[in-house]
Amino acid sequence: MAEKERVPSHVAIIMDGNGRWAAKKGLPRLAGHNAGMLAMKEIVKESSRLGINYLTVYAFSTENWKRSQEEVSGIFRLLIKYVDSELRELHENNVRVRILGDYRKLPAAAAERLEKTLETTRENTGLCFSIALNYGSRAEIVRAVSRICADKDAGRLDADRIIDEELLSRYLYTGDENGNLPDPDLIIRTSGEERLSNFLLWQSAYSELAFTDVLWPEFTPEEYRRILKQYQNRDRRFGGRK
Ligand code: FPP
């Protein structure tokens, strides 16, 4: 694999295709999410190994609440299982976990585990692993604007302070409440779908996009490295010219 200095600093992933993977195997949808969780574990480890600084995954969107109660609660049970089995190793590997989204609205048992995870790994300096949970990009931008207005009204923000891109960025989930998360260099979506689905709309302005037909439960470190290699051959210009 490519030298460390050329791997993208921030990779974001839309983990799609768990349901189709399960259907293909004649299994319940939750079996697909369970297999998806196992794939995610491997990709977190591989990201650390490759020296990627930031990995962000889309685990549960604001729209996912529309799924059946059984599926929704099953995903949160999996989240609890993941934290209970992995927190120790994540911490030992110096991984810092961050959550993007309003995770306090999740069932109490899941929200408590997440609080503990954030607390335990807060000072870690290795891979920053962000999990988007109850996250939607439009809601994130609306929330940022509302908070800017509230801070202006309350005098926490200078009344003359111009609202610019830097200020708005700071009020996003990726903003500096918990330290600034840089914009993703690369966004990967699995399962052959080619859209962003309300994920990091503001932050993806200059991101490279990569799509693969592989269903998320079958996404391996090899496939990940293949996509990263492809990324390294791209020419990023950020609107300018070379
Ligand atoms: C998309 O597949 C996947 C999700 C909505 C859930 C993602 C969850 C995991 C990867 C496992 C759990 C991990 C955590 C951290 C909770 P889909 O169900 O939309 O697949 P489909 O489009 O084939 O139906």
Coordinates of C-alpha atoms and ligand atoms in Angstrom, one line a residue:
M1 CA 0.0 0.0 0.0
A2 CA 0.9 3.5 -0.6
E3 CA 3.2 5.5 1.8
K4 CA 1.5 7.0 4.8
E5 CA 1.9 10.6 3.7
R6 CA -0.3 10.0 0.7
V7 CA -3.2 8.3 2.4
P8 CA -6.2 10.6 2.7
S9 CA -6.4 12.4 6.1
H10 CA -10.2 12.0 6.4
V11 CA -12.2 9.2 4.9
A12 CA -16.0 9.1 5.4
I13 CA -18.1 6.0 4.5
I14 CA -21.8 5.5 3.8
M15 CA -22.2 1.9 4.8
D16 CA -25.0 0.8 2.5
G17 CA -26.4 -2.6 1.5
N18 CA -26.8 -4.5 4.8
G19 CA -30.5 -5.3 4.0
R20 CA -29.7 -6.5 0.5
W21 CA -26.9 -8.7 1.7
A22 CA -29.3 -10.3 4.2
A23 CA -32.0 -10.8 1.6
K24 CA -29.5 -12.4 -0.7
K25 CA -28.7 -14.9 2.0
G26 CA -32.3 -15.4 3.0
L27 CA -31.5 -13.9 6.5
P28 CA -33.4 -11.3 8.5
R29 CA -32.3 -7.6 8.0
L30 CA -30.8 -7.5 11.4
A31 CA -28.4 -10.3 10.5
G32 CA -27.2 -7.9 7.7
H33 CA -26.6 -5.1 10.2
N34 CA -24.7 -7.5 12.4
A35 CA -22.5 -8.5 9.5
G36 CA -22.2 -4.8 8.8
M37 CA -20.9 -4.1 12.3
L38 CA -18.3 -6.8 11.9
A39 CA -17.2 -5.2 8.6
M40 CA -17.0 -1.8 10.3
K41 CA -14.7 -3.2 13.1
E42 CA -12.2 -4.4 10.4
I43 CA -12.3 -1.0 8.6
V44 CA -11.6 0.9 11.8
K45 CA -8.6 -1.3 12.5
E46 CA -7.4 -1.0 8.9
S47 CA -7.7 2.8 9.1
S48 CA -5.5 2.9 12.1
R49 CA -3.0 0.6 10.5
L50 CA -2.9 2.8 7.4
G51 CA -2.3 6.0 9.4
I52 CA -5.6 7.6 8.4
N53 CA -6.3 10.4 10.8
Y54 CA -10.1 10.6 10.6
L55 CA -12.6 8.0 9.8
T56 CA -16.3 8.9 9.8
V57 CA -19.2 6.4 9.3
Y58 CA -22.9 7.0 8.7
A59 CA -24.5 4.5 11.1
F60 CA -28.0 5.9 11.6
S61 CA -29.7 8.8 9.8
T62 CA -32.5 11.1 11.0
E63 CA -34.6 9.3 8.2
N64 CA -33.8 5.8 9.6
W65 CA -36.4 6.2 12.4
K66 CA -39.0 5.4 9.7
R67 CA -37.9 1.8 9.6
S68 CA -39.7 -0.8 11.6
Q69 CA -39.5 -0.6 15.4
E70 CA -37.8 -4.0 15.4
E71 CA -35.1 -2.9 13.0
V72 CA -34.5 0.4 14.8
S73 CA -34.2 -1.1 18.2
G74 CA -32.0 -3.9 16.7
I75 CA -29.5 -1.4 15.3
F76 CA -29.2 0.2 18.8
R77 CA -28.7 -3.1 20.4
L78 CA -25.9 -3.8 18.0
L79 CA -24.4 -0.4 18.8
I80 CA -24.4 -1.4 22.5
K81 CA -22.9 -4.7 21.6
Y82 CA -20.2 -3.0 19.6
V83 CA -19.3 -0.5 22.4
D84 CA -19.3 -3.2 25.0
S85 CA -17.0 -5.5 23.1
E86 CA -14.7 -2.9 21.5
L87 CA -14.3 0.0 23.8
R88 CA -11.3 -1.5 25.6
E89 CA -9.5 -2.2 22.4
L90 CA -10.3 1.1 20.8
H91 CA -8.9 2.8 23.9
E92 CA -5.8 0.6 23.9
N93 CA -5.3 1.5 20.3
N94 CA -5.4 5.2 21.1
V95 CA -8.6 5.7 19.1
R96 CA -10.7 8.8 19.9
V97 CA -14.4 8.3 19.3
R98 CA -16.7 11.2 18.3
I99 CA -20.4 11.2 17.6
L100 CA -22.0 13.4 14.9
G101 CA -25.7 13.9 15.5
D102 CA -28.2 14.2 18.3
Y103 CA -27.3 11.0 20.0
R104 CA -29.1 12.1 23.2
K105 CA -32.4 11.2 21.5
L106 CA -31.3 7.5 21.3
P107 CA -32.6 5.0 23.8
A108 CA -31.1 5.7 27.2
A109 CA -28.9 2.5 27.3
A110 CA -27.3 3.4 24.0
A111 CA -26.8 7.1 24.8
E112 CA -25.2 6.2 28.2
R113 CA -22.7 3.8 26.4
L114 CA -21.9 6.5 24.0
E115 CA -21.3 9.1 26.8
K116 CA -18.9 6.6 28.4
T117 CA -17.1 6.0 25.2
L118 CA -16.7 9.7 24.5
E119 CA -15.4 10.2 28.0
T120 CA -13.0 7.3 28.0
T121 CA -11.4 8.1 24.7
R122 CA -11.5 11.9 24.8
E123 CA -7.7 12.4 25.3
N124 CA -6.6 9.8 22.7
T125 CA -4.4 11.0 19.9
G126 CA -4.6 8.2 17.3
L127 CA -7.4 7.7 14.8
C128 CA -10.4 9.9 15.3
F129 CA -13.4 7.6 14.7
S130 CA -16.6 9.6 14.2
I131 CA -20.0 7.8 14.2
A132 CA -22.9 9.7 12.6
L133 CA -25.9 8.7 14.7
N134 CA -29.3 10.3 14.4
Y135 CA -27.5 12.5 11.9
G136 CA -28.9 14.5 8.9
S137 CA -27.0 17.2 7.2
R138 CA -29.8 19.6 6.6
A139 CA -30.9 19.3 10.2
E140 CA -27.2 19.9 11.2
I141 CA -27.1 23.2 9.1
V142 CA -30.5 24.4 10.5
R143 CA -29.3 23.6 14.0
A144 CA -26.1 25.6 13.4
V145 CA -28.0 28.6 12.1
S146 CA -30.4 28.5 15.1
R147 CA -27.5 28.3 17.5
I148 CA -25.8 31.2 15.9
C149 CA -29.0 33.3 16.3
A150 CA -29.4 32.2 19.9
D151 CA -25.8 33.1 20.7
K152 CA -26.2 36.5 19.1
D153 CA -29.5 37.1 21.1
A154 CA -27.8 36.1 24.3
G155 CA -24.8 38.2 23.7
R156 CA -22.5 35.2 23.5
L157 CA -21.6 36.2 20.0
D158 CA -20.8 39.8 19.1
A159 CA -23.8 41.5 17.4
D160 CA -21.6 42.7 14.6
R161 CA -19.9 39.4 14.0
I162 CA -20.3 38.6 10.3
I163 CA -21.7 35.2 9.6
D164 CA -19.2 33.6 7.3
E165 CA -18.2 30.1 6.3
E166 CA -15.7 29.8 9.1
L167 CA -18.3 30.7 11.7
L168 CA -21.0 28.4 10.3
S169 CA -18.5 25.5 10.2
R170 CA -17.8 25.9 13.8
Y171 CA -21.5 25.5 14.7
L172 CA -21.8 22.2 12.8
Y173 CA -21.4 18.8 14.6
T174 CA -18.0 18.7 12.9
G175 CA -17.2 22.1 14.3
D176 CA -15.1 23.0 17.3
E177 CA -17.4 22.0 20.2
N178 CA -15.2 18.9 20.3
G179 CA -12.3 20.1 18.2
N180 CA -12.6 20.8 14.5
L181 CA -13.0 17.8 12.2
P182 CA -11.5 18.6 8.8
D183 CA -13.6 18.1 5.7
P184 CA -13.5 14.6 4.3
D185 CA -11.0 14.1 1.5
L186 CA -12.8 11.0 0.3
I187 CA -16.4 9.7 0.7
I188 CA -17.0 6.1 -0.1
R189 CA -20.5 4.6 -0.6
T190 CA -21.0 0.9 -1.0
S191 CA -23.8 -1.2 -2.6
G192 CA -23.9 0.6 -6.0
E193 CA -26.0 3.6 -4.9
E194 CA -24.5 6.9 -6.1
R195 CA -25.8 9.7 -3.9
L196 CA -25.0 11.4 -0.6
S197 CA -28.3 10.9 1.2
N198 CA -28.1 13.9 3.5
F199 CA -24.6 13.0 4.7
L200 CA -22.0 15.8 5.2
L201 CA -23.5 18.1 2.6
W202 CA -21.6 21.2 3.7
Q203 CA -18.4 19.3 4.5
S204 CA -18.2 17.4 1.2
A205 CA -17.9 20.5 -1.1
Y206 CA -14.5 19.4 -2.4
S207 CA -14.5 15.7 -1.4
E208 CA -13.7 13.0 -3.9
L209 CA -16.4 10.5 -4.2
A210 CA -16.0 6.7 -4.7
F211 CA -18.7 4.2 -5.3
T212 CA -18.4 0.5 -5.2
D213 CA -20.9 -2.2 -6.0
V214 CA -19.8 -4.3 -3.0
L215 CA -22.5 -4.6 -0.3
W216 CA -21.3 -3.2 3.1
P217 CA -21.1 -6.6 4.9
E218 CA -18.7 -7.8 2.2
F219 CA -16.5 -4.7 2.2
T220 CA -13.0 -5.9 3.1
P221 CA -9.7 -4.2 4.0
E222 CA -8.6 -5.3 0.5
E223 CA -11.5 -3.4 -1.2
Y224 CA -10.8 -0.4 1.0
R225 CA -7.1 -0.4 0.0
R226 CA -8.1 -0.7 -3.7
I227 CA -10.3 2.5 -3.4
L228 CA -7.6 4.4 -1.5
K229 CA -5.1 3.5 -4.2
Q230 CA -7.6 4.8 -6.8
Y231 CA -8.0 8.0 -4.8
Q232 CA -4.2 8.5 -4.7
N233 CA -4.2 8.7 -8.5
R234 CA -6.7 11.5 -8.6
D235 CA -5.8 15.1 -9.1
R236 CA -7.5 17.4 -6.6
R237 CA -7.6 21.1 -7.6
F238 CA -10.1 22.6 -5.2
G239 CA -11.5 24.9 -7.9
G240 CA -8.1 26.1 -8.9
R241 CA -5.7 25.1 -11.6
K242 CA -2.3 23.6 -11.5
Ligands
FPP1 C1 -27.5 0.7 5.5 O1 -27.9 -0.6 5.0 C2 -27.1 0.5 6.9 C3 -27.7 1.1 8.0 C4 -28.9 2.0 7.9 C5 -27.2 0.8 9.3 C6 -25.7 0.8 9.5 C7 -25.4 -0.1 10.6 C8 -24.3 -0.8 10.7 C9 -23.2 -0.9 9.8 C10 -24.1 -1.8 11.9 C11 -24.3 -1.2 13.2 C12 -23.2 -0.4 13.6 C13 -23.4 0.6 14.5 C14 -22.3 1.5 14.9 C15 -24.8 0.9 14.9 P1 -29.4 -0.7 4.5 O2 -30.2 -1.4 5.7 O3 -30.0 0.6 4.1 O4 -29.3 -1.7 3.4 P2 -30.3 -1.9 2.1 O5 -30.2 -0.6 1.4 O6 -29.6 -3.0 1.4 O7 -31.6 -2.3 2.7

